[in-house]
Amino acid sequence: MSFRLAAYAVCIEDGRVLLARHLLPDGGSNWTLPGGGVEHGEDPFDAVIREVAEETGCSAVVDRLLGVDSRVIPAASTREGVVHQNVGVFYRVRITGGRLRPEPDGDIVESVWTPVSDVTGLHRSSLVDVGLALARDLPPTGHVDPVPVGGLIQH
C-alpha cells in the first residue's frame, strides 16, 4: 500500500470555486482543487499556500481549516496497480494576488473560476466534492461522508 498526505485549497468567491485542470497519464484531464503532496518536514498549512502558488500563479492566505478526508483507492484504479491511501487536509483559502496561469513544467494546464452550480457537470476528482461539502456544511467534526466515484467523479 502506498500513502500520501496532501493539502487542498477550497477557494470560493462570488459563487465561484477555483478549479485546476489536471492532465492524466492517459492524455485525458479532470478538474481538481489546487493542492497536492505535503513534503517531508513541511506543515500542511504551508503546503497548501505553496501548492496554490505553484499550480495557479496566485498568492493566497488560509482563512480556516475545513477538515480532513481519508480515502483508500483500490489497486485497479491506481497507475501503480497498488492500493493507495490519500489523506487530504482541506483549507478555506482566499486568493490575495497574482494572475492565473498554467503550472510551469507541471500537470496543471489551467486554473479557472467556475460557478459552483456548474461543478456537477464536470469530469472531476472526488476531492472537489469533498472540499465543497466541507465548505458548505462546516461539520464540527471536520469530516464528511465519502463521495461515491463513477461517471464524472473519479479518484
PDB file of C-alpha atoms in Angstrom:
ATOM      1  CA  MET A   1       0.000   0.000   0.000  1.00  0.00           C
ATOM      2  CA  SER A   2       1.227   3.495  -0.800  1.00  0.00           C
ATOM      3  CA  PHE A   3       0.407   6.559   1.297  1.00  0.00           C
ATOM      4  CA  ARG A   4       0.203  10.292   0.589  1.00  0.00           C
ATOM      5  CA  LEU A   5      -0.509  13.278   2.816  1.00  0.00           C
ATOM      6  CA  ALA A   6      -1.842  16.212   0.798  1.00  0.00           C
ATOM      7  CA  ALA A   7      -3.249  19.709   1.402  1.00  0.00           C
ATOM      8  CA  TYR A   8      -6.047  21.175  -0.720  1.00  0.00           C
ATOM      9  CA  ALA A   9      -7.357  24.712  -1.170  1.00  0.00           C
ATOM     10  CA  VAL A  10     -11.062  25.440  -1.321  1.00  0.00           C
ATOM     11  CA  CYS A  11     -11.254  28.958  -2.785  1.00  0.00           C
ATOM     12  CA  ILE A  12     -14.828  30.200  -3.119  1.00  0.00           C
ATOM     13  CA  GLU A  13     -15.612  33.745  -4.181  1.00  0.00           C
ATOM     14  CA  ASP A  14     -18.849  35.256  -5.525  1.00  0.00           C
ATOM     15  CA  GLY A  15     -20.453  31.836  -6.017  1.00  0.00           C
ATOM     16  CA  ARG A  16     -17.428  30.510  -7.925  1.00  0.00           C
ATOM     17  CA  VAL A  17     -14.797  27.967  -6.939  1.00  0.00           C
ATOM     18  CA  LEU A  18     -11.217  27.936  -8.168  1.00  0.00           C
ATOM     19  CA  LEU A  19     -10.534  24.680 -10.028  1.00  0.00           C
ATOM     20  CA  ALA A  20      -7.380  23.355 -11.663  1.00  0.00           C
ATOM     21  CA  ARG A  21      -7.408  21.140 -14.772  1.00  0.00           C
ATOM     22  CA  HIS A  22      -5.052  18.225 -14.189  1.00  0.00           C
ATOM     23  CA  LEU A  23      -3.562  16.234 -17.076  1.00  0.00           C
ATOM     24  CA  LEU A  24      -3.873  12.492 -16.603  1.00  0.00           C
ATOM     25  CA  PRO A  25      -1.268   9.934 -17.712  1.00  0.00           C
ATOM     26  CA  ASP A  26      -3.650   8.580 -20.371  1.00  0.00           C
ATOM     27  CA  GLY A  27      -3.778  12.011 -22.048  1.00  0.00           C
ATOM     28  CA  GLY A  28      -7.167  12.955 -20.613  1.00  0.00           C
ATOM     29  CA  SER A  29      -7.795  15.504 -17.889  1.00  0.00           C
ATOM     30  CA  ASN A  30     -10.020  16.169 -14.917  1.00  0.00           C
ATOM     31  CA  TRP A  31     -10.783  19.106 -12.672  1.00  0.00           C
ATOM     32  CA  THR A  32      -9.483  19.197  -9.135  1.00  0.00           C
ATOM     33  CA  LEU A  33      -8.778  21.619  -6.316  1.00  0.00           C
ATOM     34  CA  PRO A  34      -5.436  23.402  -6.179  1.00  0.00           C
ATOM     35  CA  GLY A  35      -3.215  21.462  -3.837  1.00  0.00           C
ATOM     36  CA  GLY A  36      -1.004  18.460  -3.563  1.00  0.00           C
ATOM     37  CA  GLY A  37       1.506  16.487  -1.609  1.00  0.00           C
ATOM     38  CA  VAL A  38       2.978  17.684   1.657  1.00  0.00           C
ATOM     39  CA  GLU A  39       6.767  17.424   1.527  1.00  0.00           C
ATOM     40  CA  HIS A  40       8.740  15.712   4.318  1.00  0.00           C
ATOM     41  CA  GLY A  41       9.035  18.098   7.249  1.00  0.00           C
ATOM     42  CA  GLU A  42       6.509  20.541   5.760  1.00  0.00           C
ATOM     43  CA  ASP A  43       3.402  21.712   7.607  1.00  0.00           C
ATOM     44  CA  PRO A  44       0.177  21.118   5.595  1.00  0.00           C
ATOM     45  CA  PHE A  45      -0.750  24.767   6.304  1.00  0.00           C
ATOM     46  CA  ASP A  46       2.392  25.897   4.462  1.00  0.00           C
ATOM     47  CA  ALA A  47       1.985  23.230   1.770  1.00  0.00           C
ATOM     48  CA  VAL A  48      -1.431  24.470   0.656  1.00  0.00           C
ATOM     49  CA  ILE A  49      -0.104  28.021   0.165  1.00  0.00           C
ATOM     50  CA  ARG A  50       2.905  26.683  -1.763  1.00  0.00           C
ATOM     51  CA  GLU A  51       0.731  24.440  -3.931  1.00  0.00           C
ATOM     52  CA  VAL A  52      -1.697  27.255  -4.809  1.00  0.00           C
ATOM     53  CA  ALA A  53       1.239  29.426  -5.905  1.00  0.00           C
ATOM     54  CA  GLU A  54       2.893  26.626  -7.911  1.00  0.00           C
ATOM     55  CA  GLU A  55      -0.254  25.423  -9.640  1.00  0.00           C
ATOM     56  CA  THR A  56      -2.148  28.668 -10.248  1.00  0.00           C
ATOM     57  CA  GLY A  57       0.372  31.531 -10.077  1.00  0.00           C
ATOM     58  CA  CYS A  58      -1.630  33.186  -7.291  1.00  0.00           C
ATOM     59  CA  SER A  59      -0.749  34.046  -3.733  1.00  0.00           C
ATOM     60  CA  ALA A  60      -3.185  33.019  -1.032  1.00  0.00           C
ATOM     61  CA  VAL A  61      -3.852  33.039   2.681  1.00  0.00           C
ATOM     62  CA  VAL A  62      -5.582  30.372   4.753  1.00  0.00           C
ATOM     63  CA  ASP A  63      -8.843  31.506   6.343  1.00  0.00           C
ATOM     64  CA  ARG A  64      -9.625  28.293   8.201  1.00  0.00           C
ATOM     65  CA  LEU A  65      -9.188  24.550   8.420  1.00  0.00           C
ATOM     66  CA  LEU A  66     -12.228  22.834   6.908  1.00  0.00           C
ATOM     67  CA  GLY A  67     -11.483  19.195   7.636  1.00  0.00           C
ATOM     68  CA  VAL A  68      -9.636  16.014   6.766  1.00  0.00           C
ATOM     69  CA  ASP A  69     -10.576  13.336   4.255  1.00  0.00           C
ATOM     70  CA  SER A  70      -9.037   9.870   4.143  1.00  0.00           C
ATOM     71  CA  ARG A  71      -9.680   7.613   1.190  1.00  0.00           C
ATOM     72  CA  VAL A  72      -8.358   4.224   0.158  1.00  0.00           C
ATOM     73  CA  ILE A  73      -8.143   3.812  -3.607  1.00  0.00           C
ATOM     74  CA  PRO A  74      -8.295   0.229  -4.938  1.00  0.00           C
ATOM     75  CA  ALA A  75      -5.266  -1.076  -6.833  1.00  0.00           C
ATOM     76  CA  ALA A  76      -7.301  -1.379 -10.033  1.00  0.00           C
ATOM     77  CA  SER A  77      -7.855   2.403 -10.006  1.00  0.00           C
ATOM     78  CA  THR A  78      -4.231   3.469  -9.466  1.00  0.00           C
ATOM     79  CA  ARG A  79      -1.447   3.966 -12.014  1.00  0.00           C
ATOM     80  CA  GLU A  80       0.935   1.839  -9.945  1.00  0.00           C
ATOM     81  CA  GLY A  81      -1.517  -1.032  -9.523  1.00  0.00           C
ATOM     82  CA  VAL A  82      -1.255  -0.971  -5.706  1.00  0.00           C
ATOM     83  CA  VAL A  83      -3.757   0.067  -3.051  1.00  0.00           C
ATOM     84  CA  HIS A  84      -3.242   3.739  -2.197  1.00  0.00           C
ATOM     85  CA  GLN A  85      -4.340   5.785   0.809  1.00  0.00           C
ATOM     86  CA  ASN A  86      -4.637   9.558   0.422  1.00  0.00           C
ATOM     87  CA  VAL A  87      -5.156  11.731   3.490  1.00  0.00           C
ATOM     88  CA  GLY A  88      -6.200  15.222   2.445  1.00  0.00           C
ATOM     89  CA  VAL A  89      -6.238  18.275   4.691  1.00  0.00           C
ATOM     90  CA  PHE A  90      -8.723  20.833   3.325  1.00  0.00           C
ATOM     91  CA  TYR A  91      -8.398  24.550   3.972  1.00  0.00           C
ATOM     92  CA  ARG A  92     -10.651  27.503   3.123  1.00  0.00           C
ATOM     93  CA  VAL A  93      -8.214  29.730   1.221  1.00  0.00           C
ATOM     94  CA  ARG A  94      -8.528  33.287  -0.071  1.00  0.00           C
ATOM     95  CA  ILE A  95      -6.617  34.473  -3.152  1.00  0.00           C
ATOM     96  CA  THR A  96      -4.735  37.688  -2.392  1.00  0.00           C
ATOM     97  CA  GLY A  97      -2.857  38.378  -5.628  1.00  0.00           C
ATOM     98  CA  GLY A  98      -1.269  37.080  -8.783  1.00  0.00           C
ATOM     99  CA  ARG A  99      -2.698  36.048 -12.126  1.00  0.00           C
ATOM    100  CA  LEU A 100      -3.989  32.613 -13.094  1.00  0.00           C
ATOM    101  CA  ARG A 101      -1.600  30.691 -15.344  1.00  0.00           C
ATOM    102  CA  PRO A 102      -0.702  27.055 -16.130  1.00  0.00           C
ATOM    103  CA  GLU A 103       1.731  25.291 -13.829  1.00  0.00           C
ATOM    104  CA  PRO A 104       5.235  25.599 -15.299  1.00  0.00           C
ATOM    105  CA  ASP A 105       6.567  22.088 -16.052  1.00  0.00           C
ATOM    106  CA  GLY A 106       3.624  20.560 -14.190  1.00  0.00           C
ATOM    107  CA  ASP A 107       0.394  18.651 -14.678  1.00  0.00           C
ATOM    108  CA  ILE A 108      -1.953  21.618 -14.153  1.00  0.00           C
ATOM    109  CA  VAL A 109      -2.673  23.090 -17.588  1.00  0.00           C
ATOM    110  CA  GLU A 110      -5.127  25.775 -16.469  1.00  0.00           C
ATOM    111  CA  SER A 111      -6.937  27.135 -13.442  1.00  0.00           C
ATOM    112  CA  VAL A 112     -10.327  28.808 -13.718  1.00  0.00           C
ATOM    113  CA  TRP A 113     -13.031  30.304 -11.544  1.00  0.00           C
ATOM    114  CA  THR A 114     -16.072  28.088 -12.080  1.00  0.00           C
ATOM    115  CA  PRO A 115     -19.640  28.712 -10.878  1.00  0.00           C
ATOM    116  CA  VAL A 116     -20.292  26.248  -8.056  1.00  0.00           C
ATOM    117  CA  SER A 117     -23.563  25.312  -9.780  1.00  0.00           C
ATOM    118  CA  ASP A 118     -21.602  24.138 -12.865  1.00  0.00           C
ATOM    119  CA  VAL A 119     -19.337  21.717 -10.973  1.00  0.00           C
ATOM    120  CA  THR A 120     -21.730  18.766 -11.149  1.00  0.00           C
ATOM    121  CA  GLY A 121     -21.379  18.704 -14.956  1.00  0.00           C
ATOM    122  CA  LEU A 122     -17.568  18.494 -14.938  1.00  0.00           C
ATOM    123  CA  HIS A 123     -15.297  15.451 -15.175  1.00  0.00           C
ATOM    124  CA  ARG A 124     -13.634  15.892 -11.784  1.00  0.00           C
ATOM    125  CA  SER A 125     -11.781  14.417  -8.865  1.00  0.00           C
ATOM    126  CA  SER A 126     -13.934  13.433  -5.893  1.00  0.00           C
ATOM    127  CA  LEU A 127     -11.728  15.847  -3.916  1.00  0.00           C
ATOM    128  CA  VAL A 128     -13.735  18.718  -5.434  1.00  0.00           C
ATOM    129  CA  ASP A 129     -16.982  17.368  -3.989  1.00  0.00           C
ATOM    130  CA  VAL A 130     -15.377  16.690  -0.599  1.00  0.00           C
ATOM    131  CA  GLY A 131     -13.960  20.224  -0.434  1.00  0.00           C
ATOM    132  CA  LEU A 132     -17.246  21.843  -1.452  1.00  0.00           C
ATOM    133  CA  ALA A 133     -19.181  19.761   1.099  1.00  0.00           C
ATOM    134  CA  LEU A 134     -16.749  20.740   3.864  1.00  0.00           C
ATOM    135  CA  ALA A 135     -17.007  24.429   2.912  1.00  0.00           C
ATOM    136  CA  ARG A 136     -20.805  24.299   2.665  1.00  0.00           C
ATOM    137  CA  ASP A 137     -21.563  22.272   5.799  1.00  0.00           C
ATOM    138  CA  LEU A 138     -18.647  23.221   8.087  1.00  0.00           C
ATOM    139  CA  PRO A 139     -19.117  19.988  10.051  1.00  0.00           C
ATOM    140  CA  PRO A 140     -17.879  20.303  13.643  1.00  0.00           C
ATOM    141  CA  THR A 141     -16.032  17.006  13.226  1.00  0.00           C
ATOM    142  CA  GLY A 142     -14.265  18.178  10.044  1.00  0.00           C
ATOM    143  CA  HIS A 143     -15.465  15.025   8.298  1.00  0.00           C
ATOM    144  CA  VAL A 144     -17.987  14.382   5.519  1.00  0.00           C
ATOM    145  CA  ASP A 145     -19.253  11.112   4.115  1.00  0.00           C
ATOM    146  CA  PRO A 146     -17.182   9.554   1.327  1.00  0.00           C
ATOM    147  CA  VAL A 147     -18.056  10.705  -2.184  1.00  0.00           C
ATOM    148  CA  PRO A 148     -19.033   7.791  -4.453  1.00  0.00           C
ATOM    149  CA  VAL A 149     -16.878   7.613  -7.588  1.00  0.00           C
ATOM    150  CA  GLY A 150     -18.113   6.780 -11.058  1.00  0.00           C
ATOM    151  CA  GLY A 151     -19.354   8.670 -14.077  1.00  0.00           C
ATOM    152  CA  LEU A 152     -17.966  12.197 -13.972  1.00  0.00           C
ATOM    153  CA  ILE A 153     -16.456  11.722 -10.492  1.00  0.00           C
ATOM    154  CA  GLN A 154     -13.122   9.887 -10.293  1.00  0.00           C
ATOM    155  CA  HIS A 155     -10.467   9.252  -7.635  1.00  0.00           C
TER     156      HIS A 155
END
